[in-house]
Tab-separated table of C-alpha atoms in Angstrom:
chain	number	residue	atom	x	y	z
A	1	MET	CA	22.034	-33.496	-15.329
A	2	ARG	CA	20.913	-35.918	-12.638
A	3	SER	CA	22.930	-36.241	-9.446
A	4	ASP	CA	24.012	-39.511	-7.857
A	5	GLY	CA	21.274	-38.916	-5.302
A	6	ASP	CA	18.695	-38.667	-8.086
A	7	ARG	CA	19.901	-41.953	-9.576
A	8	ARG	CA	19.803	-43.665	-6.159
A	9	ASN	CA	16.251	-42.470	-5.617
A	10	GLU	CA	15.223	-43.721	-9.060
A	11	ILE	CA	16.699	-47.156	-8.332
A	12	LYS	CA	14.915	-47.257	-4.961
A	13	MET	CA	11.618	-46.340	-6.580
A	14	ASN	CA	11.978	-48.976	-9.296
A	15	ASN	CA	13.009	-51.696	-6.867
A	16	ARG	CA	10.518	-50.987	-4.117
A	17	HIS	CA	7.480	-49.861	-6.127
A	18	SER	CA	7.227	-46.986	-3.682
A	19	PHE	CA	4.181	-45.322	-5.199
A	20	PRO	CA	1.157	-47.665	-5.342
A	21	PHE	CA	-0.232	-48.314	-8.810
A	22	PHE	CA	-3.579	-46.686	-8.033
A	23	SER	CA	-1.727	-43.581	-6.859
A	24	LEU	CA	0.169	-43.379	-10.130
A	25	LEU	CA	-3.095	-43.637	-12.046
A	26	PHE	CA	-4.517	-40.819	-9.894
A	27	LEU	CA	-1.611	-38.537	-10.672
A	28	LEU	CA	-1.776	-39.310	-14.389
A	29	SER	CA	-5.493	-38.595	-14.451
A	30	THR	CA	-5.060	-34.908	-13.605
A	31	VAL	CA	-5.491	-32.819	-16.693
A	32	PRO	CA	-5.186	-29.090	-17.270
A	33	GLY	CA	-8.196	-26.855	-17.777
A	34	GLN	CA	-11.140	-25.797	-15.684
A	35	GLU	CA	-13.123	-28.592	-14.102
A	36	SER	CA	-16.763	-28.570	-13.101
A	37	PHE	CA	-17.185	-26.677	-9.864
A	38	PRO	CA	-20.220	-25.118	-8.133
A	39	GLN	CA	-20.925	-21.448	-8.736
A	40	LYS	CA	-19.282	-19.111	-6.253
A	41	PRO	CA	-21.761	-17.955	-3.570
A	42	LYS	CA	-22.266	-14.296	-2.737
A	43	PRO	CA	-20.902	-12.792	0.505
A	44	ILE	CA	-23.390	-12.489	3.354
A	45	PRO	CA	-24.649	-9.079	4.615
A	46	GLY	CA	-21.985	-7.406	6.732
A	47	HIS	CA	-24.058	-7.267	9.919
A	48	TRP	CA	-24.552	-11.062	9.782
A	49	ARG	CA	-20.846	-11.845	9.762
A	50	SER	CA	-20.285	-11.642	13.518
A	51	LEU	CA	-23.455	-13.644	14.225
A	52	VAL	CA	-22.188	-16.790	12.497
A	53	GLY	CA	-20.527	-19.222	14.897
A	54	SER	CA	-20.929	-21.686	17.781
A	55	TYR	CA	-22.991	-20.646	20.788
A	56	VAL	CA	-22.740	-22.407	24.147
A	57	ALA	CA	-24.843	-22.472	27.324
A	58	ALA	CA	-24.032	-25.048	29.989
A	59	ARG	CA	-23.709	-28.327	28.006
A	60	GLU	CA	-25.839	-27.238	25.058
A	61	THR	CA	-24.355	-25.956	21.818
A	62	LEU	CA	-26.104	-24.175	18.961
A	63	LEU	CA	-24.608	-23.393	15.569
A	64	VAL	CA	-25.533	-20.303	13.557
A	65	LEU	CA	-24.524	-20.658	9.910
A	66	GLU	CA	-25.485	-19.243	6.529
A	67	ASN	CA	-26.734	-21.397	3.699
A	68	GLY	CA	-28.443	-20.319	0.483
A	69	GLY	CA	-28.598	-16.686	1.553
A	70	GLN	CA	-30.373	-17.465	4.825
A	71	LEU	CA	-29.212	-17.697	8.414
A	72	LYS	CA	-29.753	-21.126	9.915
A	73	LEU	CA	-29.904	-22.300	13.515
A	74	ARG	CA	-28.587	-25.833	13.994
A	75	SER	CA	-28.913	-27.769	17.234
A	76	GLY	CA	-26.852	-30.639	18.604
A	77	ASP	CA	-29.187	-33.216	17.069
A	78	GLU	CA	-28.564	-31.565	13.660
A	79	THR	CA	-32.075	-30.101	13.475
A	80	GLU	CA	-31.799	-26.990	11.292
A	81	LEU	CA	-34.211	-24.056	11.475
A	82	THR	CA	-34.355	-20.901	9.362
A	83	LEU	CA	-33.893	-17.490	11.005
A	84	ARG	CA	-36.019	-14.754	9.435
A	85	GLU	CA	-34.700	-11.256	10.034
A	86	LYS	CA	-37.318	-8.957	11.559
A	87	ASN	CA	-34.928	-6.076	12.172
A	88	ASP	CA	-31.285	-5.646	13.174
A	89	LEU	CA	-30.281	-8.464	15.539
A	90	HIS	CA	-33.900	-9.604	15.898
A	91	PHE	CA	-34.999	-12.806	14.135
A	92	THR	CA	-37.918	-15.192	14.190
A	93	ILE	CA	-37.568	-18.949	13.946
A	94	THR	CA	-39.274	-20.698	11.045
A	95	PRO	CA	-41.067	-22.928	11.791
A	96	ALA	CA	-42.007	-21.339	15.126
A	97	THR	CA	-41.110	-23.459	18.141
A	98	GLY	CA	-43.766	-22.008	20.402
A	99	SER	CA	-44.678	-18.486	21.495
A	100	ALA	CA	-42.053	-18.354	24.226
A	101	GLU	CA	-39.187	-19.433	21.979
A	102	SER	CA	-40.114	-18.218	18.509
A	103	MET	CA	-37.899	-15.127	18.731
A	104	VAL	CA	-34.105	-15.020	18.563
A	105	LEU	CA	-32.346	-11.898	19.750
A	106	PHE	CA	-28.611	-11.275	19.293
A	107	SER	CA	-26.651	-8.952	21.559
A	108	VAL	CA	-23.340	-7.677	20.154
A	109	SER	CA	-20.626	-5.850	22.108
A	110	PRO	CA	-16.897	-5.323	21.403
A	111	ASP	CA	-15.895	-8.318	23.541
A	112	SER	CA	-18.845	-10.730	23.323
A	113	ILE	CA	-21.832	-11.844	21.260
A	114	TRP	CA	-24.891	-13.449	22.840
A	115	LEU	CA	-27.921	-15.252	21.430
A	116	ALA	CA	-31.154	-15.310	23.419
A	117	ILE	CA	-34.065	-17.703	22.840
A	118	GLY	CA	-36.733	-17.012	25.413
A	119	LYS	CA	-34.980	-17.059	28.791
A	120	ARG	CA	-31.980	-19.037	27.555
A	121	ARG	CA	-28.803	-17.187	26.634
A	122	PHE	CA	-25.904	-18.633	24.610
A	123	LEU	CA	-22.392	-17.160	24.258
A	124	ASN	CA	-20.648	-17.098	20.869
A	125	THR	CA	-17.353	-18.934	21.372
A	126	SER	CA	-16.251	-18.724	17.723
A	127	ILE	CA	-14.021	-15.704	17.434
A	128	TYR	CA	-12.864	-15.621	13.824
A	129	PHE	CA	-9.073	-15.763	13.900
A	130	ASP	CA	-7.779	-14.005	10.801
A	131	ARG	CA	-4.639	-11.968	11.392
A	132	VAL	CA	-4.433	-12.892	15.091
A	133	ALA	CA	-3.802	-16.525	15.906
A	134	PHE	CA	-5.718	-18.884	18.146
A	135	ARG	CA	-3.760	-19.359	21.389
A	136	VAL	CA	-3.018	-22.300	23.652
A	137	ARG	CA	-1.485	-21.826	27.086
A	138	PRO	CA	1.689	-23.991	26.961
A	139	LEU	CA	2.069	-26.580	29.693
A	140	ARG	CA	5.625	-25.354	30.273
A	141	PRO	CA	7.477	-22.174	29.266
A	142	VAL	CA	8.517	-22.333	25.611
A	143	HIS	CA	12.205	-21.733	26.326
A	144	GLU	CA	12.227	-24.786	28.634
A	145	LEU	CA	10.514	-26.878	25.971
A	146	GLN	CA	13.107	-25.781	23.427
A	147	ASN	CA	16.022	-26.783	25.658
A	148	VAL	CA	14.534	-30.254	26.114
A	149	ALA	CA	13.673	-30.664	22.425
A	150	LEU	CA	17.125	-29.654	21.198
A	151	ARG	CA	18.713	-32.273	23.474
A	152	SER	CA	16.307	-34.965	22.305
A	153	THR	CA	16.717	-37.352	19.382
A	154	PRO	CA	14.173	-38.177	16.650
A	155	PRO	CA	12.804	-41.748	16.609
A	156	LEU	CA	15.009	-44.349	14.965
A	157	GLU	CA	13.604	-45.558	11.642
A	158	ARG	CA	14.630	-48.707	9.818
A	159	GLY	CA	14.515	-49.310	6.100
A	160	GLU	CA	15.468	-47.437	2.965
A	161	PHE	CA	14.267	-43.921	2.264
A	162	PHE	CA	14.607	-41.442	-0.562
A	163	ASP	CA	17.370	-38.899	-0.203
A	164	ALA	CA	16.109	-35.532	0.981
A	165	ASP	CA	15.609	-33.031	-1.840
A	166	LEU	CA	13.997	-30.023	-0.200
A	167	VAL	CA	12.879	-27.214	-2.509
A	168	ASP	CA	12.067	-23.605	-1.607
A	169	LEU	CA	8.471	-23.144	-2.801
A	170	THR	CA	8.829	-19.460	-3.639
A	171	LYS	CA	11.751	-20.272	-5.960
A	172	LEU	CA	9.369	-22.317	-8.112
A	173	ASP	CA	6.889	-19.460	-8.552
A	174	SER	CA	7.200	-16.029	-6.961
A	175	THR	CA	3.397	-15.660	-6.881
A	176	ILE	CA	3.154	-18.391	-4.218
A	177	LYS	CA	2.788	-16.265	-1.100
A	178	LEU	CA	4.049	-16.963	2.413
A	179	ASP	CA	2.650	-16.254	5.861
A	180	ILE	CA	4.947	-18.424	7.963
A	181	ARG	CA	3.381	-18.010	11.389
A	182	TYR	CA	6.085	-20.002	13.211
A	183	ALA	CA	8.705	-17.448	12.176
A	184	THR	CA	6.699	-14.883	14.188
A	185	THR	CA	4.857	-14.792	17.505
A	186	ASN	CA	1.519	-14.878	15.658
A	187	ASN	CA	0.888	-18.578	16.253
A	188	PHE	CA	-0.909	-20.808	18.734
A	189	LEU	CA	1.941	-20.713	21.271
A	190	GLY	CA	2.917	-17.049	20.792
A	191	ALA	CA	6.642	-17.793	20.298
A	192	VAL	CA	9.154	-17.785	17.428
A	193	PHE	CA	10.197	-21.271	16.267
A	194	TYR	CA	11.838	-20.640	12.869
A	195	SER	CA	14.815	-18.373	12.244
A	196	GLU	CA	13.591	-17.649	8.703
A	197	ALA	CA	10.177	-17.240	7.065
A	198	ARG	CA	10.656	-19.910	4.401
A	199	ALA	CA	8.757	-22.949	3.108
A	200	PHE	CA	10.427	-26.141	1.873
A	201	LEU	CA	8.998	-29.405	0.518
A	202	GLN	CA	10.415	-32.527	-1.080
A	203	ARG	CA	10.691	-31.891	-4.807
A	204	ARG	CA	7.769	-34.083	-5.903
A	205	ALA	CA	5.488	-32.511	-3.320
A	206	ALA	CA	6.731	-29.027	-4.228
A	207	ASP	CA	6.006	-29.607	-7.923
A	208	ALA	CA	2.492	-30.782	-7.014
A	209	VAL	CA	1.881	-27.619	-4.971
A	210	LEU	CA	3.024	-25.573	-7.953
A	211	ARG	CA	0.495	-27.325	-10.212
A	212	ALA	CA	-2.292	-26.738	-7.688
A	213	HIS	CA	-1.333	-23.056	-7.441
A	214	ARG	CA	-1.453	-22.609	-11.211
A	215	TRP	CA	-4.755	-24.502	-11.508
A	216	LEU	CA	-6.365	-22.143	-8.982
A	217	LYS	CA	-5.514	-19.076	-11.061
A	218	GLN	CA	-8.435	-19.755	-13.395
A	219	PHE	CA	-10.721	-19.135	-10.405
A	220	GLY	CA	-8.872	-15.964	-9.371
A	221	TYR	CA	-6.910	-17.447	-6.474
A	222	GLY	CA	-3.368	-18.385	-5.522
A	223	LEU	CA	-1.831	-20.371	-2.668
A	224	LEU	CA	-0.700	-18.852	0.622
A	225	ILE	CA	1.651	-21.094	2.615
A	226	HIS	CA	1.617	-21.136	6.430
A	227	ASP	CA	4.020	-24.034	7.001
A	228	ALA	CA	5.732	-26.857	5.135
A	229	TYR	CA	8.880	-28.769	6.204
A	230	ARG	CA	9.257	-28.575	9.990
A	231	PRO	CA	12.329	-29.755	11.925
A	232	TRP	CA	11.524	-32.607	14.306
A	233	TYR	CA	12.537	-30.728	17.456
A	234	VAL	CA	9.775	-28.165	16.769
A	235	THR	CA	7.206	-30.967	16.554
A	236	LYS	CA	8.376	-32.175	19.964
A	237	MET	CA	7.962	-28.658	21.363
A	238	PHE	CA	4.393	-28.471	20.035
A	239	TRP	CA	3.502	-31.849	21.538
A	240	ASP	CA	5.029	-31.118	24.939
A	241	ALA	CA	3.356	-27.702	25.080
A	242	THR	CA	-0.179	-28.807	24.190
A	243	PRO	CA	-2.760	-30.055	26.728
A	244	ASP	CA	-3.934	-33.629	26.238
A	245	HIS	CA	-7.454	-32.688	25.166
A	246	GLN	CA	-6.052	-30.691	22.223
A	247	LYS	CA	-3.387	-33.123	21.031
A	248	ASP	CA	-5.425	-34.111	17.946
A	249	PHE	CA	-4.111	-30.879	16.419
A	250	VAL	CA	-0.394	-31.639	16.913
A	251	ALA	CA	1.775	-34.587	15.853
A	252	ASP	CA	3.250	-37.202	18.193
A	253	PRO	CA	7.061	-36.804	18.052
A	254	SER	CA	7.558	-40.494	18.869
A	255	LYS	CA	6.118	-41.221	15.408
A	256	GLY	CA	7.291	-38.082	13.673
A	257	SER	CA	5.215	-35.689	11.626
A	258	ARG	CA	4.709	-35.697	7.877
A	259	HIS	CA	5.903	-32.116	8.130
A	260	ASN	CA	9.207	-33.540	9.440
A	261	ARG	CA	9.499	-35.559	6.221
A	262	GLY	CA	8.958	-32.526	4.009
A	263	CYS	CA	5.724	-34.016	2.657
A	264	ALA	CA	3.046	-31.982	4.444
A	265	VAL	CA	1.966	-28.421	3.856
A	266	ASP	CA	-0.345	-26.032	5.740
A	267	LEU	CA	-1.909	-23.534	3.378
A	268	THR	CA	-4.884	-21.463	2.334
A	269	MET	CA	-5.779	-19.309	-0.675
A	270	TYR	CA	-5.465	-15.618	-1.416
A	271	ASP	CA	-7.441	-13.459	-3.844
A	272	LEU	CA	-5.319	-12.581	-6.881
A	273	ALA	CA	-7.180	-9.287	-7.342
A	274	THR	CA	-6.688	-7.980	-3.799
A	275	GLY	CA	-3.770	-10.044	-2.496
A	276	GLU	CA	-5.797	-10.751	0.646
A	277	PRO	CA	-6.331	-14.203	2.201
A	278	VAL	CA	-9.799	-15.653	1.671
A	279	GLU	CA	-12.148	-16.336	4.562
A	280	MET	CA	-12.467	-19.936	5.677
A	281	VAL	CA	-14.806	-21.521	8.227
A	282	SER	CA	-12.075	-21.266	10.867
A	283	GLY	CA	-8.758	-19.545	11.265
A	284	TYR	CA	-5.434	-21.314	10.713
A	285	ASP	CA	-4.291	-23.454	13.668
A	286	GLU	CA	-7.617	-22.978	15.408
A	287	PHE	CA	-7.982	-25.907	17.797
A	288	SER	CA	-11.748	-26.307	17.532
A	289	PRO	CA	-14.328	-28.389	15.609
A	290	ARG	CA	-14.611	-25.521	13.111
A	291	ALA	CA	-11.191	-26.617	11.813
A	292	PHE	CA	-12.543	-29.989	10.648
A	293	PRO	CA	-12.638	-30.260	6.817
A	294	ASP	CA	-16.324	-31.237	6.886
A	295	HIS	CA	-17.581	-28.883	9.600
A	296	PRO	CA	-21.035	-27.648	8.538
A	297	GLY	CA	-20.700	-24.156	10.011
A	298	GLY	CA	-19.589	-20.842	8.550
A	299	THR	CA	-20.989	-19.289	5.397
A	300	SER	CA	-21.633	-20.695	1.941
A	301	LEU	CA	-18.698	-18.695	0.597
A	302	GLN	CA	-16.313	-19.909	3.307
A	303	ARG	CA	-17.283	-23.523	2.686
A	304	TRP	CA	-16.930	-22.961	-1.077
A	305	HIS	CA	-13.390	-21.662	-0.548
A	306	ARG	CA	-12.572	-24.689	1.607
A	307	LYS	CA	-13.926	-27.089	-1.025
A	308	LEU	CA	-12.043	-25.372	-3.868
A	309	LEU	CA	-8.746	-25.563	-1.960
A	310	ARG	CA	-9.319	-29.226	-1.208
A	311	GLN	CA	-10.092	-30.029	-4.844
A	312	ALA	CA	-6.982	-28.175	-6.020
A	313	MET	CA	-4.770	-30.193	-3.665
A	314	GLU	CA	-6.420	-33.594	-3.998
A	315	ARG	CA	-6.228	-33.550	-7.794
A	316	GLU	CA	-2.421	-33.327	-7.397
A	317	GLY	CA	-2.003	-36.238	-4.980
A	318	PHE	CA	-2.539	-34.639	-1.575
A	319	THR	CA	-4.996	-35.771	1.104
A	320	VAL	CA	-6.492	-33.500	3.739
A	321	TYR	CA	-5.892	-34.214	7.430
A	322	ARG	CA	-9.167	-35.153	9.119
A	323	TRP	CA	-8.854	-32.541	11.890
A	324	GLU	CA	-7.540	-29.563	9.859
A	325	TRP	CA	-8.824	-28.140	6.569
A	326	TRP	CA	-5.463	-26.430	5.938
A	327	HIS	CA	-3.181	-29.494	6.363
A	328	PHE	CA	-2.439	-31.676	3.327
A	329	ASP	CA	-0.174	-34.751	3.109
A	330	PHE	CA	1.495	-35.758	-0.132
A	331	ILE	CA	1.198	-39.266	-1.481
A	332	GLY	CA	4.253	-41.406	-0.708
A	333	TRP	CA	5.197	-39.385	2.396
A	334	GLU	CA	6.247	-42.590	4.199
A	335	GLN	CA	9.128	-43.037	1.717
A	336	TYR	CA	10.976	-40.032	3.151
A	337	PRO	CA	12.898	-39.928	6.455
A	338	ILE	CA	12.130	-37.831	9.521
A	339	MET	CA	14.482	-34.852	9.424
A	340	ASN	CA	15.723	-32.466	12.071
A	341	ILE	CA	17.759	-30.067	9.958
A	342	THR	CA	17.232	-26.350	10.584
A	343	PHE	CA	16.360	-23.949	7.753
A	344	ASP	CA	19.785	-22.317	7.683
A	345	LYS	CA	21.428	-25.705	6.982
A	346	ILE	CA	19.264	-26.501	3.936
A	347	LYS	CA	21.224	-26.049	0.725
């Protein structure tokens, strides 16, 4: 039986044409069954894994990536050369760039990885953040930021919005897994922000996530959720804590986040056979160019994972955020209000 809130939302939708016609056609066009998708690449040799990444010397950056079973060296002007393995950590450049610079030597230690071309040495700055999060030094202590945020008020919005109808994602399907980093200290600020490790979305967005999760099963994967609905005061804490040069990775509280509306989700995939998260080009909440959805680095398999996740979400009405491969916004997000309710108050 529909509630009064459901009926009000239906009337609002009918009167305001809230979902554009082309968006409706997109949603109706999704059909069950396996779609055409490139063949899954093979994993790279284990001793290559730590070599892949961004290398920096002074103002010059080099990118070591894997493509088609070969290591590639990519320069800032996007010139790409093939690295031929001579022996462990010793490669030649094809085509040769001259006798003094035709050899590439990697040096690997527990705390650093270097690449040497002739007399030039480059440091690998791309630590792969898997279980341990990327960290940002907050501009102010987190407890001070929390006190300010809790006393602050979300921006005033005018107009009509749908009533909130937040749904617990794991109640829709118990095989949707959670790794809610903000309920732990394993996040970019190293502090706990949520009292409970839970994930909520507006019902339409939640149903779309469920469809994406079930579609991925044919490929042997499921969805792993890092974050979904986020109270506004937490968004303000993130913004106030983050240095200006890294603010592309956090939302401006004066405008509100799509997370605050319950229409954005941060997620990755896990392997159904092992239960383990898949490898992506970057770690979650990594504030670096490797987080961009079209970053050319990483391995063929990591990029394949990223593309499969994006296809699963986009076919259900989500769009990827241009700075973060893991962040997806649901169509019609602007029809929902900014919310500041804490998890324990959600019914």
